[in-house]
Amino acid sequence: MEKSSPSIVVACDGSVQSLSAAKLAAELAEATGHPLKLLTVYPASKESVLVISGVEHKEIEAGKHEYRRKVFSAAKEVMGGQADVAEEILLSGDPAHEILEYMNAHPGTHLVLGRRGYSLVRSLTLGSVSEKIVRHAHGAVTVVGT
């Protein structure tokens, strides 16, 4: 585990809920003076489909960076320059797992993320990223609902 200073990290996926989380995260960063970081996770399921389909590694990497660009651009737009972004983080894998690993490696992280608001049945069958993170995170987590 590496030493980290406090920071506000917003998990972004381009959804309306993550955009609401980005706006709140910018407000928190401005109010606390902590650096604001954007984090997104390129889903392993999407990458697996591309690998199975025979897409070349360099094309998959280009797709990841395009995903990152779109997600972070949307977050920055909704933040309206309210806070400067100190870092943009792109991870790959299972979103809940990768975000929890990031938090474990960066103590002092205050994570802000959106909740999709799936039905109880859908949450039980598919799982919920925000639910998993709230249950297993070692650190501050703010979940923004719709």
Coordinates of N, CA and C in Angstrom, one line a residue:
M1 N 0.8 -1.2 0.0 CA 0.0 0.0 0.0 C 0.9 1.2 0.0
E2 N 0.6 2.2 -0.9 CA 1.4 3.4 -0.9 C 0.8 4.5 -0.1
K3 N 1.6 5.4 0.4 CA 1.1 6.5 1.1 C 0.4 7.5 0.2
S4 N -0.7 8.0 0.6 CA -1.4 9.0 -0.2 C -2.0 10.1 0.7
S5 N -2.1 11.3 0.1 CA -2.7 12.4 0.8 C -4.2 12.3 0.4
P6 N -5.0 13.0 1.2 CA -6.4 13.0 0.9 C -6.7 13.5 -0.5
S7 N -7.7 12.9 -1.1 CA -8.1 13.3 -2.5 C -9.6 12.9 -2.7
I8 N -10.2 13.6 -3.6 CA -11.6 13.3 -4.0 C -11.5 12.6 -5.3
V9 N -12.0 11.4 -5.4 CA -12.0 10.6 -6.6 C -13.4 10.3 -7.0
V10 N -13.7 10.7 -8.2 CA -15.1 10.4 -8.7 C -15.0 9.3 -9.8
A11 N -15.8 8.3 -9.6 CA -15.9 7.1 -10.5 C -16.9 7.5 -11.6
C12 N -16.4 7.5 -12.8 CA -17.2 8.0 -14.0 C -17.4 6.8 -15.0
D13 N -18.6 6.8 -15.5 CA -18.9 5.8 -16.6 C -19.7 6.4 -17.7
G14 N -20.0 7.7 -17.6 CA -20.7 8.4 -18.6 C -22.2 8.4 -18.4
S15 N -22.7 7.7 -17.4 CA -24.1 7.7 -17.1 C -24.6 9.0 -16.4
V16 N -25.9 9.3 -16.5 CA -26.4 10.5 -15.8 C -26.0 10.5 -14.3
Q17 N -26.1 9.3 -13.7 CA -25.7 9.2 -12.3 C -24.3 9.6 -12.0
S18 N -23.4 9.1 -12.9 CA -22.0 9.4 -12.7 C -21.7 10.9 -13.0
L19 N -22.5 11.5 -13.8 CA -22.3 13.0 -14.1 C -22.8 13.8 -12.9
S20 N -23.8 13.3 -12.2 CA -24.2 14.0 -10.9 C -23.2 13.8 -9.9
A21 N -22.5 12.6 -9.8 CA -21.5 12.4 -8.9 C -20.3 13.3 -9.2
A22 N -20.0 13.5 -10.5 CA -18.8 14.4 -10.9 C -19.1 15.8 -10.4
K23 N -20.3 16.3 -10.5 CA -20.7 17.6 -10.1 C -20.5 17.8 -8.6
L24 N -21.0 16.8 -7.8 CA -20.8 16.8 -6.4 C -19.3 16.7 -6.0
A25 N -18.6 15.9 -6.7 CA -17.2 15.7 -6.4 C -16.4 17.0 -6.6
A26 N -16.7 17.7 -7.6 CA -16.1 19.0 -7.9 C -16.4 20.0 -6.8
E27 N -17.6 20.0 -6.3 CA -18.0 20.9 -5.2 C -17.3 20.5 -3.9
L28 N -17.1 19.2 -3.7 CA -16.4 18.7 -2.5 C -14.9 19.1 -2.6
A29 N -14.3 19.0 -3.8 CA -12.9 19.3 -4.0 C -12.7 20.8 -3.7
E30 N -13.6 21.6 -4.3 CA -13.5 23.0 -4.1 C -13.6 23.4 -2.6
A31 N -14.6 22.8 -1.9 CA -14.8 23.1 -0.5 C -13.7 22.7 0.4
T32 N -13.1 21.5 0.1 CA -12.1 21.0 1.0 C -10.7 21.4 0.6
G33 N -10.5 21.8 -0.7 CA -9.1 22.1 -1.2 C -8.3 20.8 -1.6
H34 N -9.0 19.6 -1.5 CA -8.3 18.4 -1.9 C -8.3 18.3 -3.4
P35 N -7.3 17.6 -3.9 CA -7.2 17.4 -5.4 C -8.4 16.5 -5.8
L36 N -8.9 16.8 -7.0 CA -9.9 16.0 -7.7 C -9.3 15.1 -8.7
K37 N -9.7 13.9 -8.7 CA -9.2 12.9 -9.6 C -10.4 12.2 -10.3
L38 N -10.3 12.0 -11.6 CA -11.4 11.2 -12.3 C -10.9 9.8 -12.5
L39 N -11.8 8.8 -12.3 CA -11.4 7.4 -12.4 C -12.5 6.8 -13.3
T40 N -12.1 5.9 -14.2 CA -13.0 5.1 -14.9 C -12.4 3.7 -15.1
V41 N -13.3 2.7 -15.2 CA -12.9 1.4 -15.4 C -13.5 0.9 -16.7
Y42 N -12.6 0.5 -17.6 CA -13.0 -0.2 -18.9 C -13.4 -1.6 -18.5
P43 N -14.7 -1.9 -18.7 CA -15.2 -3.2 -18.3 C -14.5 -4.4 -18.9
A44 N -14.1 -5.4 -18.1 CA -13.5 -6.6 -18.5 C -14.4 -7.3 -19.5
S45 N -15.7 -7.3 -19.3 CA -16.6 -8.0 -20.2 C -16.5 -7.5 -21.6
K46 N -16.4 -6.2 -21.8 CA -16.3 -5.5 -23.1 C -14.9 -5.9 -23.7
E47 N -13.9 -5.9 -22.9 CA -12.6 -6.3 -23.5 C -12.5 -7.7 -23.9
S48 N -13.2 -8.6 -23.1 CA -13.2 -10.0 -23.4 C -13.9 -10.3 -24.8
V49 N -15.0 -9.6 -25.0 CA -15.7 -9.8 -26.3 C -14.8 -9.4 -27.4
L50 N -14.1 -8.3 -27.3 CA -13.2 -7.9 -28.4 C -12.1 -8.9 -28.6
V51 N -11.5 -9.4 -27.5 CA -10.4 -10.4 -27.7 C -11.0 -11.6 -28.4
I52 N -12.1 -12.1 -27.9 CA -12.7 -13.3 -28.5 C -13.0 -13.1 -30.0
S53 N -13.4 -11.8 -30.3 CA -13.7 -11.5 -31.7 C -12.5 -11.3 -32.6
G54 N -11.3 -11.4 -32.0 CA -10.1 -11.3 -32.8 C -9.6 -9.9 -33.0
V55 N -10.1 -9.0 -32.3 CA -9.6 -7.6 -32.4 C -8.2 -7.5 -31.9
E56 N -7.4 -6.8 -32.7 CA -5.9 -6.7 -32.3 C -5.8 -5.8 -31.0
H57 N -4.7 -6.1 -30.3 CA -4.4 -5.5 -29.0 C -4.4 -4.0 -29.2
K58 N -3.7 -3.5 -30.2 CA -3.6 -2.0 -30.4 C -5.0 -1.4 -30.6
E59 N -5.9 -2.1 -31.2 CA -7.2 -1.5 -31.4 C -8.0 -1.5 -30.1
I60 N -7.8 -2.6 -29.3 CA -8.5 -2.6 -28.0 C -8.0 -1.4 -27.2
E61 N -6.7 -1.2 -27.2 CA -6.1 -0.1 -26.4 C -6.6 1.2 -26.9
A62 N -6.7 1.4 -28.2 CA -7.3 2.6 -28.8 C -8.7 2.8 -28.3
G63 N -9.5 1.7 -28.3 CA -10.9 1.8 -27.8 C -11.0 2.2 -26.4
K64 N -10.1 1.7 -25.5 CA -10.0 2.0 -24.1 C -9.8 3.5 -24.0
H65 N -8.9 4.0 -24.7 CA -8.5 5.5 -24.6 C -9.6 6.4 -25.1
E66 N -10.4 5.9 -26.1 CA -11.5 6.6 -26.6 C -12.6 6.6 -25.6
Y67 N -12.9 5.5 -24.9 CA -13.8 5.4 -23.9 C -13.5 6.4 -22.8
R68 N -12.2 6.4 -22.4 CA -11.7 7.3 -21.3 C -12.0 8.7 -21.7
R69 N -11.6 9.1 -22.9 CA -11.8 10.5 -23.4 C -13.2 10.9 -23.3
K70 N -14.2 10.1 -23.8 CA -15.6 10.4 -23.8 C -16.1 10.5 -22.4
V71 N -15.8 9.6 -21.5 CA -16.3 9.6 -20.2 C -15.8 10.8 -19.4
F72 N -14.5 11.1 -19.5 CA -13.9 12.2 -18.8 C -14.3 13.6 -19.4
S73 N -14.5 13.6 -20.7 CA -15.0 14.9 -21.3 C -16.3 15.2 -20.8
A74 N -17.2 14.2 -20.7 CA -18.6 14.5 -20.2 C -18.5 14.9 -18.7
A75 N -17.7 14.3 -17.9 CA -17.6 14.7 -16.5 C -17.1 16.1 -16.4
K76 N -16.0 16.5 -17.1 CA -15.5 17.8 -17.1 C -16.5 18.9 -17.5
E77 N -17.3 18.5 -18.5 CA -18.3 19.4 -19.0 C -19.3 19.8 -17.9
V78 N -19.8 18.7 -17.2 CA -20.8 19.0 -16.2 C -20.2 19.7 -15.0
M79 N -18.9 19.5 -14.7 CA -18.2 20.2 -13.6 C -18.0 21.7 -14.0
G80 N -18.0 22.1 -15.2 CA -18.0 23.4 -15.6 C -16.8 24.2 -15.1
G81 N -15.6 23.6 -15.0 CA -14.4 24.2 -14.5 C -14.4 24.6 -13.0
Q82 N -15.4 24.0 -12.3 CA -15.5 24.3 -10.9 C -14.2 23.9 -10.1
A83 N -13.6 22.8 -10.5 CA -12.4 22.3 -9.8 C -11.4 21.8 -10.9
D84 N -10.2 22.0 -10.7 CA -9.2 21.5 -11.6 C -9.0 20.0 -11.3
V85 N -8.8 19.2 -12.4 CA -8.6 17.8 -12.3 C -7.1 17.5 -12.2
A86 N -6.8 16.9 -11.1 CA -5.4 16.6 -10.8 C -4.9 15.4 -11.6
E87 N -5.8 14.4 -11.8 CA -5.3 13.2 -12.4 C -6.5 12.5 -13.1
E88 N -6.3 11.8 -14.2 CA -7.3 11.0 -14.9 C -6.8 9.6 -14.8
I89 N -7.6 8.7 -14.3 CA -7.2 7.3 -14.0 C -8.0 6.3 -14.9
L90 N -7.4 5.5 -15.7 CA -8.1 4.5 -16.5 C -7.6 3.1 -16.0
L91 N -8.6 2.4 -15.5 CA -8.3 1.0 -15.1 C -9.1 0.0 -16.0
S92 N -8.8 -1.2 -15.9 CA -9.5 -2.2 -16.7 C -9.8 -3.4 -15.8
G93 N -11.0 -3.9 -16.0 CA -11.4 -5.1 -15.2 C -12.9 -5.0 -14.7
D94 N -13.1 -5.7 -13.6 CA -14.4 -5.6 -13.0 C -14.5 -4.3 -12.2
P95 N -15.5 -3.4 -12.5 CA -15.5 -2.1 -11.9 C -15.4 -2.0 -10.4
A96 N -16.2 -2.8 -9.7 CA -16.2 -2.8 -8.3 C -14.9 -3.2 -7.7
H97 N -14.3 -4.3 -8.3 CA -13.1 -4.8 -7.8 C -11.9 -3.8 -8.0
E98 N -11.9 -3.2 -9.2 CA -10.8 -2.3 -9.5 C -10.9 -1.0 -8.7
I99 N -12.1 -0.5 -8.4 CA -12.3 0.7 -7.6 C -11.8 0.4 -6.2
L100 N -12.2 -0.8 -5.7 CA -11.9 -1.2 -4.3 C -10.3 -1.3 -4.2
E101 N -9.7 -1.9 -5.2 CA -8.3 -2.1 -5.2 C -7.6 -0.7 -5.2
Y102 N -8.1 0.2 -6.0 CA -7.6 1.6 -6.0 C -7.7 2.2 -4.7
M103 N -8.8 2.1 -4.0 CA -9.0 2.7 -2.7 C -8.1 2.1 -1.7
N104 N -7.9 0.8 -1.7 CA -6.9 0.1 -0.8 C -5.5 0.6 -1.0
A105 N -5.1 0.9 -2.2 CA -3.8 1.3 -2.5 C -3.6 2.8 -2.3
H106 N -4.7 3.6 -2.1 CA -4.6 5.0 -2.0 C -5.4 5.4 -0.8
P107 N -4.9 5.2 0.5 CA -5.6 5.6 1.6 C -5.8 7.2 1.6
G108 N -6.9 7.6 2.2 CA -7.2 9.0 2.1 C -8.1 9.4 1.0
T109 N -8.4 8.4 0.2 CA -9.4 8.6 -1.0 C -10.8 8.8 -0.5
H110 N -11.5 9.8 -0.9 CA -12.9 10.0 -0.7 C -13.5 9.7 -2.0
L111 N -14.2 8.6 -2.2 CA -14.8 8.2 -3.4 C -16.2 8.7 -3.6
V112 N -16.5 9.3 -4.7 CA -17.8 9.7 -5.0 C -18.3 9.0 -6.3
L113 N -19.4 8.3 -6.2 CA -19.9 7.6 -7.4 C -21.4 7.7 -7.4
G114 N -22.0 7.4 -8.6 CA -23.4 7.4 -8.8 C -24.0 6.0 -8.6
R115 N -25.3 6.0 -8.3 CA -26.0 4.7 -8.2 C -27.1 4.7 -9.3
R116 N -27.1 3.6 -10.0 CA -28.0 3.6 -11.2 C -29.5 3.4 -10.8
G117 N -29.8 2.9 -9.6 CA -31.1 2.8 -9.2 C -31.9 1.6 -9.8
Y118 N -31.1 0.5 -10.1 CA -31.8 -0.7 -10.6 C -32.8 -1.2 -9.7
S119 N -33.7 -2.0 -10.2 CA -34.7 -2.6 -9.3 C -34.1 -3.6 -8.4
L120 N -34.8 -4.0 -7.4 CA -34.2 -5.0 -6.4 C -33.8 -6.3 -7.1
V121 N -34.7 -6.7 -8.0 CA -34.4 -8.0 -8.7 C -33.2 -7.9 -9.6
R122 N -33.0 -6.8 -10.3 CA -31.9 -6.6 -11.2 C -30.6 -6.5 -10.3
S123 N -30.7 -5.7 -9.2 CA -29.5 -5.6 -8.4 C -29.1 -6.9 -7.8
L124 N -30.1 -7.8 -7.4 CA -29.7 -9.1 -6.9 C -29.1 -10.0 -7.9
T125 N -29.6 -9.9 -9.1 CA -29.1 -10.9 -10.2 C -27.8 -10.4 -10.8
L126 N -27.7 -9.1 -11.0 CA -26.5 -8.5 -11.7 C -25.5 -8.0 -10.7
G127 N -25.9 -7.7 -9.5 CA -25.1 -7.0 -8.5 C -25.0 -5.5 -8.8
S128 N -24.6 -4.8 -7.9 CA -24.5 -3.3 -8.0 C -23.1 -2.9 -7.6
V129 N -22.5 -2.2 -8.5 CA -21.1 -1.7 -8.2 C -21.1 -0.8 -7.0
S130 N -22.1 0.1 -6.9 CA -22.1 1.0 -5.7 C -22.4 0.2 -4.4
E131 N -23.2 -0.8 -4.5 CA -23.5 -1.7 -3.3 C -22.2 -2.4 -2.9
K132 N -21.5 -3.0 -3.8 CA -20.3 -3.7 -3.5 C -19.3 -2.8 -2.8
I133 N -19.1 -1.6 -3.4 CA -18.1 -0.7 -2.9 C -18.5 -0.2 -1.5
V134 N -19.8 0.1 -1.3 CA -20.2 0.6 0.1 C -19.9 -0.5 1.1
R135 N -20.2 -1.8 0.7 CA -20.0 -2.9 1.7 C -18.5 -3.2 2.0
H136 N -17.6 -3.0 1.0 CA -16.3 -3.5 1.2 C -15.2 -2.4 1.2
A137 N -15.5 -1.1 1.0 CA -14.5 0.0 1.0 C -14.0 0.3 2.4
H138 N -12.7 0.6 2.4 CA -12.0 1.0 3.6 C -11.7 2.5 3.3
G139 N -12.7 3.3 3.6 CA -12.5 4.8 3.3 C -13.8 5.4 3.1
A140 N -13.8 6.7 2.9 CA -15.1 7.5 2.7 C -15.6 7.2 1.3
V141 N -16.9 7.0 1.3 CA -17.7 6.8 0.0 C -18.9 7.6 0.1
T142 N -19.2 8.4 -1.0 CA -20.4 9.1 -1.1 C -21.1 8.6 -2.4
V143 N -22.3 8.1 -2.2 CA -23.1 7.6 -3.3 C -24.2 8.6 -3.7
V144 N -24.2 9.0 -4.9 CA -25.2 10.0 -5.4 C -26.3 9.2 -6.1
G145 N -27.5 9.4 -5.7 CA -28.7 8.7 -6.3 C -29.4 9.7 -7.2
T146 N -30.3 9.2 -7.9 CA -31.1 10.1 -8.8 C -32.4 10.5 -8.2

